[in-house]
């Protein structure tokens, strides 16, 4: 005769004993938290890393621009050209990339009123305007190296309503010659008036 033996029930899984938190592991966690706090915060679910806008890279002027600006009389001390975006209101919205502005208030040395300047807009903390060609109303084109100044600073201030890829700015400013784009100094060897 066969005897039926009851099947063995599996034993419940044994739980591994949890290590007790010692004062050294608690102090390590505290040290990491303090280090993160002192190092301007650690990214986590409640913090957002801050991205600072980088200024546009420095760049060389176009070949022949220094000579052309000298011949055009654009290197006189304290002289700059008043410009604006043609046919626009006082405030406009711009994007990075190619741009054209117009000499708007008067002649600038040998460049007549209405001369167009082509170049590009670059976004950083401000909107930088770098212009490399001057196109006169009579059809002449000159290589130039001019940066835009608005007030006492280079570039335009980004006004309320600006976004990451667009900026609301004043539509006018002043062009000044530079030896190299992105350097915040002017020609030292300008001619006296």
PDB file of C-alpha atoms in Angstrom:
ATOM      1  CA  UNK A   1       0.000   0.000   0.000  1.00  0.00           C
ATOM      2  CA  UNK A   2       1.079   3.386  -0.689  1.00  0.00           C
ATOM      3  CA  UNK A   3       1.071   6.067   1.924  1.00  0.00           C
ATOM      4  CA  UNK A   4       0.465   9.593   0.808  1.00  0.00           C
ATOM      5  CA  UNK A   5       2.663  12.072   2.490  1.00  0.00           C
ATOM      6  CA  UNK A   6       1.583  15.699   2.522  1.00  0.00           C
ATOM      7  CA  UNK A   7       3.592  17.955   0.210  1.00  0.00           C
ATOM      8  CA  UNK A   8       6.019  20.213   1.910  1.00  0.00           C
ATOM      9  CA  UNK A   9       4.957  23.812   1.890  1.00  0.00           C
ATOM     10  CA  UNK A  10       7.724  26.091   0.793  1.00  0.00           C
ATOM     11  CA  UNK A  11       9.317  28.012   3.572  1.00  0.00           C
ATOM     12  CA  UNK A  12       8.760  31.770   3.420  1.00  0.00           C
ATOM     13  CA  UNK A  13      11.761  33.569   1.934  1.00  0.00           C
ATOM     14  CA  UNK A  14      14.092  34.761   4.560  1.00  0.00           C
ATOM     15  CA  UNK A  15      14.595  38.471   4.637  1.00  0.00           C
ATOM     16  CA  UNK A  16      18.128  39.704   4.726  1.00  0.00           C
ATOM     17  CA  UNK A  17      18.833  41.670   7.826  1.00  0.00           C
ATOM     18  CA  UNK A  18      19.072  45.407   7.019  1.00  0.00           C
ATOM     19  CA  UNK A  19      22.299  47.027   8.108  1.00  0.00           C
ATOM     20  CA  UNK A  20      21.786  49.449  10.892  1.00  0.00           C
ATOM     21  CA  UNK A  21      22.536  53.052  10.008  1.00  0.00           C
ATOM     22  CA  UNK A  22      25.680  54.008  11.763  1.00  0.00           C
ATOM     23  CA  UNK A  23      26.759  57.457  12.618  1.00  0.00           C
ATOM     24  CA  UNK A  24      29.433  57.305   9.873  1.00  0.00           C
ATOM     25  CA  UNK A  25      26.908  56.584   7.067  1.00  0.00           C
ATOM     26  CA  UNK A  26      24.575  59.295   8.361  1.00  0.00           C
ATOM     27  CA  UNK A  27      27.425  61.770   8.439  1.00  0.00           C
ATOM     28  CA  UNK A  28      28.389  60.802   4.861  1.00  0.00           C
ATOM     29  CA  UNK A  29      24.859  61.574   3.657  1.00  0.00           C
ATOM     30  CA  UNK A  30      24.954  64.854   5.562  1.00  0.00           C
ATOM     31  CA  UNK A  31      28.324  65.752   4.052  1.00  0.00           C
ATOM     32  CA  UNK A  32      27.047  65.068   0.519  1.00  0.00           C
ATOM     33  CA  UNK A  33      23.962  67.227   1.147  1.00  0.00           C
ATOM     34  CA  UNK A  34      26.108  70.027   2.550  1.00  0.00           C
ATOM     35  CA  UNK A  35      28.516  69.809  -0.402  1.00  0.00           C
ATOM     36  CA  UNK A  36      25.603  70.062  -2.857  1.00  0.00           C
ATOM     37  CA  UNK A  37      24.210  73.059  -0.996  1.00  0.00           C
ATOM     38  CA  UNK A  38      27.554  74.840  -0.904  1.00  0.00           C
ATOM     39  CA  UNK A  39      28.197  74.096  -4.575  1.00  0.00           C
ATOM     40  CA  UNK A  40      25.104  76.060  -5.669  1.00  0.00           C
ATOM     41  CA  UNK A  41      22.688  73.176  -5.397  1.00  0.00           C
ATOM     42  CA  UNK A  42      22.386  69.713  -6.842  1.00  0.00           C
ATOM     43  CA  UNK A  43      19.987  69.122  -9.707  1.00  0.00           C
ATOM     44  CA  UNK A  44      16.988  67.145  -8.601  1.00  0.00           C
ATOM     45  CA  UNK A  45      13.262  66.968  -9.051  1.00  0.00           C
ATOM     46  CA  UNK A  46      12.727  70.308  -7.313  1.00  0.00           C
ATOM     47  CA  UNK A  47      15.625  72.254  -8.830  1.00  0.00           C
ATOM     48  CA  UNK A  48      16.092  73.350 -12.429  1.00  0.00           C
ATOM     49  CA  UNK A  49      19.636  73.867 -13.684  1.00  0.00           C
ATOM     50  CA  UNK A  50      20.162  77.470 -14.723  1.00  0.00           C
ATOM     51  CA  UNK A  51      21.551  78.085 -18.198  1.00  0.00           C
ATOM     52  CA  UNK A  52      23.372  81.365 -18.591  1.00  0.00           C
ATOM     53  CA  UNK A  53      23.359  82.919 -22.051  1.00  0.00           C
ATOM     54  CA  UNK A  54      26.807  82.968 -23.588  1.00  0.00           C
ATOM     55  CA  UNK A  55      28.018  86.055 -25.408  1.00  0.00           C
ATOM     56  CA  UNK A  56      28.586  85.727 -29.150  1.00  0.00           C
ATOM     57  CA  UNK A  57      32.016  84.503 -30.217  1.00  0.00           C
ATOM     58  CA  UNK A  58      34.643  87.001 -31.313  1.00  0.00           C
ATOM     59  CA  UNK A  59      35.185  87.114 -35.078  1.00  0.00           C
ATOM     60  CA  UNK A  60      37.526  88.692 -37.584  1.00  0.00           C
ATOM     61  CA  UNK A  61      36.489  91.643 -39.724  1.00  0.00           C
ATOM     62  CA  UNK A  62      36.035  91.135 -43.470  1.00  0.00           C
ATOM     63  CA  UNK A  63      39.178  91.515 -45.602  1.00  0.00           C
ATOM     64  CA  UNK A  64      39.680  95.092 -46.794  1.00  0.00           C
ATOM     65  CA  UNK A  65      37.225  96.607 -44.303  1.00  0.00           C
ATOM     66  CA  UNK A  66      39.816  98.667 -42.382  1.00  0.00           C
ATOM     67  CA  UNK A  67      41.040 100.337 -45.588  1.00  0.00           C
ATOM     68  CA  UNK A  68      37.500 100.916 -46.890  1.00  0.00           C
ATOM     69  CA  UNK A  69      36.380 102.493 -43.589  1.00  0.00           C
ATOM     70  CA  UNK A  70      39.413 104.771 -43.618  1.00  0.00           C
ATOM     71  CA  UNK A  71      38.646 105.898 -47.188  1.00  0.00           C
ATOM     72  CA  UNK A  72      34.978 106.452 -46.272  1.00  0.00           C
ATOM     73  CA  UNK A  73      35.954 108.608 -43.288  1.00  0.00           C
ATOM     74  CA  UNK A  74      34.363 106.323 -40.700  1.00  0.00           C
ATOM     75  CA  UNK A  75      37.303 106.395 -38.300  1.00  0.00           C
ATOM     76  CA  UNK A  76      36.872 109.891 -36.859  1.00  0.00           C
ATOM     77  CA  UNK A  77      36.944 110.134 -33.057  1.00  0.00           C
ATOM     78  CA  UNK A  78      33.488 110.238 -31.488  1.00  0.00           C
ATOM     79  CA  UNK A  79      31.690 109.681 -34.795  1.00  0.00           C
ATOM     80  CA  UNK A  80      29.013 107.058 -35.278  1.00  0.00           C
ATOM     81  CA  UNK A  81      26.181 106.429 -37.713  1.00  0.00           C
ATOM     82  CA  UNK A  82      22.540 106.629 -36.579  1.00  0.00           C
ATOM     83  CA  UNK A  83      20.652 103.630 -37.996  1.00  0.00           C
ATOM     84  CA  UNK A  84      17.247 101.952 -37.838  1.00  0.00           C
ATOM     85  CA  UNK A  85      15.347  99.082 -39.401  1.00  0.00           C
ATOM     86  CA  UNK A  86      13.600 100.512 -42.482  1.00  0.00           C
ATOM     87  CA  UNK A  87       9.823 101.034 -42.320  1.00  0.00           C
ATOM     88  CA  UNK A  88       9.285  99.633 -38.834  1.00  0.00           C
ATOM     89  CA  UNK A  89       7.660 100.905 -35.622  1.00  0.00           C
ATOM     90  CA  UNK A  90       9.705 101.998 -32.583  1.00  0.00           C
ATOM     91  CA  UNK A  91       9.852  98.432 -31.195  1.00  0.00           C
ATOM     92  CA  UNK A  92      10.289  95.335 -33.332  1.00  0.00           C
ATOM     93  CA  UNK A  93      10.723  91.604 -32.833  1.00  0.00           C
ATOM     94  CA  UNK A  94      13.826  90.060 -34.403  1.00  0.00           C
ATOM     95  CA  UNK A  95      15.377  86.607 -34.761  1.00  0.00           C
ATOM     96  CA  UNK A  96      19.063  85.600 -34.963  1.00  0.00           C
ATOM     97  CA  UNK A  97      20.426  85.642 -38.504  1.00  0.00           C
ATOM     98  CA  UNK A  98      20.778  88.005 -41.473  1.00  0.00           C
ATOM     99  CA  UNK A  99      19.697  91.618 -40.975  1.00  0.00           C
ATOM    100  CA  UNK A 100      19.648  94.904 -42.892  1.00  0.00           C
ATOM    101  CA  UNK A 101      19.536  98.351 -41.296  1.00  0.00           C
ATOM    102  CA  UNK A 102      19.551 101.842 -42.800  1.00  0.00           C
ATOM    103  CA  UNK A 103      21.546 105.009 -42.167  1.00  0.00           C
ATOM    104  CA  UNK A 104      18.632 107.079 -40.941  1.00  0.00           C
ATOM    105  CA  UNK A 105      19.437 110.494 -39.487  1.00  0.00           C
ATOM    106  CA  UNK A 106      21.991 112.091 -41.834  1.00  0.00           C
ATOM    107  CA  UNK A 107      25.012 111.351 -43.978  1.00  0.00           C
ATOM    108  CA  UNK A 108      27.844 109.573 -42.139  1.00  0.00           C
ATOM    109  CA  UNK A 109      31.098 110.944 -43.521  1.00  0.00           C
ATOM    110  CA  UNK A 110      31.112 109.814 -47.177  1.00  0.00           C
ATOM    111  CA  UNK A 111      28.156 107.445 -46.759  1.00  0.00           C
ATOM    112  CA  UNK A 112      24.896 109.161 -47.750  1.00  0.00           C
ATOM    113  CA  UNK A 113      21.615 109.062 -45.883  1.00  0.00           C
ATOM    114  CA  UNK A 114      19.748 105.896 -46.869  1.00  0.00           C
ATOM    115  CA  UNK A 115      22.847 103.670 -47.089  1.00  0.00           C
ATOM    116  CA  UNK A 116      21.932 100.085 -46.160  1.00  0.00           C
ATOM    117  CA  UNK A 117      24.152  97.923 -43.944  1.00  0.00           C
ATOM    118  CA  UNK A 118      23.912  94.147 -44.144  1.00  0.00           C
ATOM    119  CA  UNK A 119      25.148  91.738 -41.522  1.00  0.00           C
ATOM    120  CA  UNK A 120      23.747  89.488 -38.848  1.00  0.00           C
ATOM    121  CA  UNK A 121      22.109  89.498 -35.435  1.00  0.00           C
ATOM    122  CA  UNK A 122      23.484  87.224 -32.710  1.00  0.00           C
ATOM    123  CA  UNK A 123      21.739  86.425 -29.439  1.00  0.00           C
ATOM    124  CA  UNK A 124      23.461  86.465 -26.050  1.00  0.00           C
ATOM    125  CA  UNK A 125      22.476  88.465 -22.998  1.00  0.00           C
ATOM    126  CA  UNK A 126      21.792  91.224 -25.531  1.00  0.00           C
ATOM    127  CA  UNK A 127      21.136  91.192 -29.271  1.00  0.00           C
ATOM    128  CA  UNK A 128      24.433  91.921 -31.008  1.00  0.00           C
ATOM    129  CA  UNK A 129      24.423  93.520 -34.452  1.00  0.00           C
ATOM    130  CA  UNK A 130      27.492  92.917 -36.639  1.00  0.00           C
ATOM    131  CA  UNK A 131      27.500  94.538 -40.074  1.00  0.00           C
ATOM    132  CA  UNK A 132      29.994  93.701 -42.818  1.00  0.00           C
ATOM    133  CA  UNK A 133      28.756  95.522 -45.943  1.00  0.00           C
ATOM    134  CA  UNK A 134      27.561  99.050 -46.725  1.00  0.00           C
ATOM    135  CA  UNK A 135      25.357  99.488 -49.832  1.00  0.00           C
ATOM    136  CA  UNK A 136      24.975 103.103 -50.965  1.00  0.00           C
ATOM    137  CA  UNK A 137      21.865 104.345 -52.806  1.00  0.00           C
ATOM    138  CA  UNK A 138      23.978 104.826 -55.977  1.00  0.00           C
ATOM    139  CA  UNK A 139      24.838 101.092 -56.080  1.00  0.00           C
ATOM    140  CA  UNK A 140      28.320 100.930 -54.500  1.00  0.00           C
ATOM    141  CA  UNK A 141      29.136  98.230 -51.935  1.00  0.00           C
ATOM    142  CA  UNK A 142      31.940  98.509 -49.363  1.00  0.00           C
ATOM    143  CA  UNK A 143      33.381  96.015 -46.879  1.00  0.00           C
ATOM    144  CA  UNK A 144      32.968  97.388 -43.341  1.00  0.00           C
ATOM    145  CA  UNK A 145      33.383  96.143 -39.769  1.00  0.00           C
ATOM    146  CA  UNK A 146      30.687  97.840 -37.684  1.00  0.00           C
ATOM    147  CA  UNK A 147      28.949  96.881 -34.463  1.00  0.00           C
ATOM    148  CA  UNK A 148      25.723  98.264 -33.145  1.00  0.00           C
ATOM    149  CA  UNK A 149      25.555 100.274 -29.938  1.00  0.00           C
ATOM    150  CA  UNK A 150      22.339 101.161 -28.136  1.00  0.00           C
ATOM    151  CA  UNK A 151      22.734 103.763 -25.421  1.00  0.00           C
ATOM    152  CA  UNK A 152      26.080 103.239 -23.712  1.00  0.00           C
ATOM    153  CA  UNK A 153      26.256  99.484 -24.354  1.00  0.00           C
ATOM    154  CA  UNK A 154      27.009  97.248 -27.330  1.00  0.00           C
ATOM    155  CA  UNK A 155      23.960  95.605 -28.849  1.00  0.00           C
ATOM    156  CA  UNK A 156      20.271  95.992 -28.072  1.00  0.00           C
ATOM    157  CA  UNK A 157      18.645  95.218 -24.746  1.00  0.00           C
ATOM    158  CA  UNK A 158      16.104  92.380 -24.873  1.00  0.00           C
ATOM    159  CA  UNK A 159      12.819  93.942 -23.775  1.00  0.00           C
ATOM    160  CA  UNK A 160       9.824  92.328 -22.052  1.00  0.00           C
ATOM    161  CA  UNK A 161       8.131  89.906 -24.424  1.00  0.00           C
ATOM    162  CA  UNK A 162      11.415  88.435 -25.694  1.00  0.00           C
ATOM    163  CA  UNK A 163      11.739  84.661 -26.000  1.00  0.00           C
ATOM    164  CA  UNK A 164      14.566  82.199 -26.538  1.00  0.00           C
ATOM    165  CA  UNK A 165      14.550  82.530 -30.349  1.00  0.00           C
ATOM    166  CA  UNK A 166      13.011  85.999 -30.640  1.00  0.00           C
ATOM    167  CA  UNK A 167      13.770  89.340 -29.048  1.00  0.00           C
ATOM    168  CA  UNK A 168      11.790  92.532 -28.773  1.00  0.00           C
ATOM    169  CA  UNK A 169      14.161  95.478 -29.237  1.00  0.00           C
ATOM    170  CA  UNK A 170      14.220  99.173 -30.089  1.00  0.00           C
ATOM    171  CA  UNK A 171      14.337  99.583 -33.855  1.00  0.00           C
ATOM    172  CA  UNK A 172      17.242 102.060 -33.853  1.00  0.00           C
ATOM    173  CA  UNK A 173      20.792 102.479 -32.607  1.00  0.00           C
ATOM    174  CA  UNK A 174      24.282 103.603 -33.628  1.00  0.00           C
ATOM    175  CA  UNK A 175      26.981 101.855 -35.655  1.00  0.00           C
ATOM    176  CA  UNK A 176      30.620 102.161 -34.648  1.00  0.00           C
ATOM    177  CA  UNK A 177      33.735 100.747 -36.332  1.00  0.00           C
ATOM    178  CA  UNK A 178      35.627  97.962 -34.570  1.00  0.00           C
ATOM    179  CA  UNK A 179      38.911  96.191 -35.299  1.00  0.00           C
ATOM    180  CA  UNK A 180      37.421  92.805 -34.413  1.00  0.00           C
ATOM    181  CA  UNK A 181      33.863  91.687 -33.724  1.00  0.00           C
ATOM    182  CA  UNK A 182      33.020  90.943 -30.112  1.00  0.00           C
ATOM    183  CA  UNK A 183      35.706  93.062 -28.502  1.00  0.00           C
ATOM    184  CA  UNK A 184      34.344  95.895 -26.398  1.00  0.00           C
ATOM    185  CA  UNK A 185      36.864  98.483 -27.492  1.00  0.00           C
ATOM    186  CA  UNK A 186      36.981 100.959 -30.311  1.00  0.00           C
ATOM    187  CA  UNK A 187      39.706 102.061 -32.670  1.00  0.00           C
ATOM    188  CA  UNK A 188      42.540 103.734 -30.759  1.00  0.00           C
ATOM    189  CA  UNK A 189      43.989 105.163 -33.955  1.00  0.00           C
ATOM    190  CA  UNK A 190      40.949 107.129 -35.103  1.00  0.00           C
ATOM    191  CA  UNK A 191      41.554 110.413 -36.813  1.00  0.00           C
ATOM    192  CA  UNK A 192      40.734 113.715 -35.135  1.00  0.00           C
ATOM    193  CA  UNK A 193      37.930 115.710 -36.749  1.00  0.00           C
TER     194      UNK A 193
END
